[in-house]
mmCIF file of C-alpha atoms in Angstrom:
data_model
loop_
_atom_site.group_PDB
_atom_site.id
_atom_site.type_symbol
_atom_site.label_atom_id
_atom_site.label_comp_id
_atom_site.label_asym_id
_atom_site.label_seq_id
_atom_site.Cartn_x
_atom_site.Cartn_y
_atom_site.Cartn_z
ATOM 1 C CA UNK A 235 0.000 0.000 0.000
ATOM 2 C CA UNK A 236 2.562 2.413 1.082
ATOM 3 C CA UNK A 237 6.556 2.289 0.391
ATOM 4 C CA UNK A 238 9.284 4.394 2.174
ATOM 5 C CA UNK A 239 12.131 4.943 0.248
ATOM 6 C CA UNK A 240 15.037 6.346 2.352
ATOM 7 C CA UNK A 241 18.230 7.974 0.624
ATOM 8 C CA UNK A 242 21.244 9.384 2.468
ATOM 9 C CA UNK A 243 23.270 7.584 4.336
ATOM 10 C CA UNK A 244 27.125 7.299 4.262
ATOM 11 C CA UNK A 245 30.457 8.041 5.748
ATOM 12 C CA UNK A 246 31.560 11.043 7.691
ATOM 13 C CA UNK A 247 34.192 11.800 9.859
ATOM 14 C CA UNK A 248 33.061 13.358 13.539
ATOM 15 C CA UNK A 249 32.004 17.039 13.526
ATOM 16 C CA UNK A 250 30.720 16.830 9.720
ATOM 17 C CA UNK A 251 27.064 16.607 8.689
ATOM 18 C CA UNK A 252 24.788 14.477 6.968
ATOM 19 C CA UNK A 253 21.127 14.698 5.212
ATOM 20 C CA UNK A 254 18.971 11.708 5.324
ATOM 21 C CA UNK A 255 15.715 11.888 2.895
ATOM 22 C CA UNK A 256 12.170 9.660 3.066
ATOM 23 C CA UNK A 257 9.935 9.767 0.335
ATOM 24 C CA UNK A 258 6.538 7.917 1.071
ATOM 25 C CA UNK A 259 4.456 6.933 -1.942
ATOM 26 C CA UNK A 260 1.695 4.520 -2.681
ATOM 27 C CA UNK A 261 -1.828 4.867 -1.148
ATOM 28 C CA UNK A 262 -1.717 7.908 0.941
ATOM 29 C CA UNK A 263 -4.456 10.149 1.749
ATOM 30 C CA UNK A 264 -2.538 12.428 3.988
ATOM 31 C CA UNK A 265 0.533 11.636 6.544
ATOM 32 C CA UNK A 266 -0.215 11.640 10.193
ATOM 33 C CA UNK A 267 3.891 11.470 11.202
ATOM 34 C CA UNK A 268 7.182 10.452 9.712
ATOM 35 C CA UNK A 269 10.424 10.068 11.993
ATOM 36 C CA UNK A 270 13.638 8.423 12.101
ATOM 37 C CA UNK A 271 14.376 5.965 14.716
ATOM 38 C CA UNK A 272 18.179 4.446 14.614
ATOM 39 C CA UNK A 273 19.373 1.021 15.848
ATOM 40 C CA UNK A 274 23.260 0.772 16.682
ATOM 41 C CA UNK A 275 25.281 -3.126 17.164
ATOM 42 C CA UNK A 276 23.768 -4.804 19.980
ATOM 43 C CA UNK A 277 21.183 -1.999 21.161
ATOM 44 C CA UNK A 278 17.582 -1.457 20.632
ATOM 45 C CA UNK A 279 15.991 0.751 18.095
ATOM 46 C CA UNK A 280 15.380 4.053 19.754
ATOM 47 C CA UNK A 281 13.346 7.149 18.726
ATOM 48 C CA UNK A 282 15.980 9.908 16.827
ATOM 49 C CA UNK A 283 13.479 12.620 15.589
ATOM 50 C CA UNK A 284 9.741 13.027 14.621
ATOM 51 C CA UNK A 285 7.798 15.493 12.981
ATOM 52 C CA UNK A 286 3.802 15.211 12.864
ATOM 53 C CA UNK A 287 1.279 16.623 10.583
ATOM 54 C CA UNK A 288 0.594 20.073 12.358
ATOM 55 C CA UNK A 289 4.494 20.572 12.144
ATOM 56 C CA UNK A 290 5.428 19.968 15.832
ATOM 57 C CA UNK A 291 8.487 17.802 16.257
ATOM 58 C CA UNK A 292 10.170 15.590 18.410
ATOM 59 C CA UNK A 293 13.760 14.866 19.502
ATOM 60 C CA UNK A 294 16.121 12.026 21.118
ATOM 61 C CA UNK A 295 17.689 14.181 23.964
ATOM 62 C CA UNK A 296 20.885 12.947 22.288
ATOM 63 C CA UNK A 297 20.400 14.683 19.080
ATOM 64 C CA UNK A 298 18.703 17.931 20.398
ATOM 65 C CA UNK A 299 20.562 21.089 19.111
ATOM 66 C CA UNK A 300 22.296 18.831 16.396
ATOM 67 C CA UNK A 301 19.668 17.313 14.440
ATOM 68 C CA UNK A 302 16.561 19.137 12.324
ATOM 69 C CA UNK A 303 13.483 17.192 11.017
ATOM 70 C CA UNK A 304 11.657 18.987 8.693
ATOM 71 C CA UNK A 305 8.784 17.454 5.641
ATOM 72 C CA UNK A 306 7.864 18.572 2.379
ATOM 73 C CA UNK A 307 3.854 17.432 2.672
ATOM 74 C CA UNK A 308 3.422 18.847 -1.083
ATOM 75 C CA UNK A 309 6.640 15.893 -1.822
ATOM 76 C CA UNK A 310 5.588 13.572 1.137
ATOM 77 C CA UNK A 311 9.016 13.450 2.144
ATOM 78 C CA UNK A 312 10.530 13.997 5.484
ATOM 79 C CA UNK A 313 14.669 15.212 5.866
ATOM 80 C CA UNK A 314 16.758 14.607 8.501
ATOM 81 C CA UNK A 315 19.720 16.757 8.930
ATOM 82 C CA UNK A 316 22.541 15.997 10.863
ATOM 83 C CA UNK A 317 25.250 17.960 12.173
ATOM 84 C CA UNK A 318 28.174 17.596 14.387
ATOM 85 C CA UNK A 319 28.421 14.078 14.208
ATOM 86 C CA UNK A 320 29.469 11.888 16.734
ATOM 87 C CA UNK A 321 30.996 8.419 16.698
ATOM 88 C CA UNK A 322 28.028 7.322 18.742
ATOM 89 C CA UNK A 323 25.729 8.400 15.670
ATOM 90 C CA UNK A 324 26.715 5.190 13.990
ATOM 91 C CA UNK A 325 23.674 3.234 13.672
ATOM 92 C CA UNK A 326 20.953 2.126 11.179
ATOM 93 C CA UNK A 327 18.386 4.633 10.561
ATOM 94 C CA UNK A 328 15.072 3.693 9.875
ATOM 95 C CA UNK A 329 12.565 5.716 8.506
ATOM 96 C CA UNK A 330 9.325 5.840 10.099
ATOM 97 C CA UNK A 331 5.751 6.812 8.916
ATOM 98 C CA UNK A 332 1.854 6.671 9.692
ATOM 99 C CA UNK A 333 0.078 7.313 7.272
ATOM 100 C CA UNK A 334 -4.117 7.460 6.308
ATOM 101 C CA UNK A 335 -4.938 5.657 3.535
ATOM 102 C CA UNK A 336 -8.725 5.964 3.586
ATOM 103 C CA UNK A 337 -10.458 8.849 5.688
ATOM 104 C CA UNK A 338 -14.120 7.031 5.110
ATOM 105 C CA UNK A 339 -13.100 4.174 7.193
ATOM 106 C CA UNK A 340 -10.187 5.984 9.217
ATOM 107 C CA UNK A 341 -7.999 3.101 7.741
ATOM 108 C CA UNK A 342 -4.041 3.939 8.671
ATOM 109 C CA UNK A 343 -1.019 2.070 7.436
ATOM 110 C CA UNK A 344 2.000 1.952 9.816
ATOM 111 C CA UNK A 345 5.477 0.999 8.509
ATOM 112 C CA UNK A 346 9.218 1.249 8.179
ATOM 113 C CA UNK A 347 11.847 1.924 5.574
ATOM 114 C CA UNK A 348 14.176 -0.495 4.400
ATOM 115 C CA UNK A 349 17.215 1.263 7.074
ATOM 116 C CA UNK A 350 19.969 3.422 5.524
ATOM 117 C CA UNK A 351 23.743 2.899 6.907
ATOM 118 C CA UNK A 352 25.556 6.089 9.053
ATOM 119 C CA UNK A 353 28.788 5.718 10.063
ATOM 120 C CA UNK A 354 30.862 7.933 11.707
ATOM 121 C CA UNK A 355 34.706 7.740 11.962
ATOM 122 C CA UNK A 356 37.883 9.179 11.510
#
């Protein structure tokens, strides 16, 4: 019904900056929230940012002051940009979304992008 395409990922070295991209496509009647959760080596996936429909947003305490969600609704695309980057960035990031698929029947899809590498190093 609905894909999540993320884009982005890479190498850095610590201090420099990323930009991770989600475009959503498929059935979607309008986008409730999209967010990036990460999951490092042996460590649970944990929130990173989030950004819901009205525009309010949502940050790891970790990433606060570093980080910036922002979304494109006209694109359906959420960005994550990342600056000063730290080794303990390193993780998968997932992309995150829920979307409404049909308002008649309230009907919502929940689901995940396929994970986009970060790795930070010198």
């Amino acid at each position: 019904q609905v894909h999540l395409a993320e884009s982005g990922g890479g190498l850095v070295q610590p201090g420099g900056s990323l930009r991770l991209s989600c475009a959503a496509s498929g059935r979607i009647f309008s986008i409730n929230d999209m967010g990036y959760y990460r999951q490092a080596p042996g460590k649970q996936r944990e929130l990173v940012a989030q950004i819901v429909n009205g525009g309010s947003t949502n940050y790891a305490d970790s990433v606060k002051g570093r980080f910036t969600i922002t979304r494109d609704n006209a694109k359906n695309t959420v960005y994550l940009q990342m600056n000063s980057l730290k080794p303990e960035d390193t993780a998968v990031y997932y992309c995150n979304a829920e979307v409404l698929t049909d308002p008649r029947y309230g009907e919502t899809w929940h689901g995940w992008g396929q994970g986009t590498q970060v790795t930070v190093s010198s």
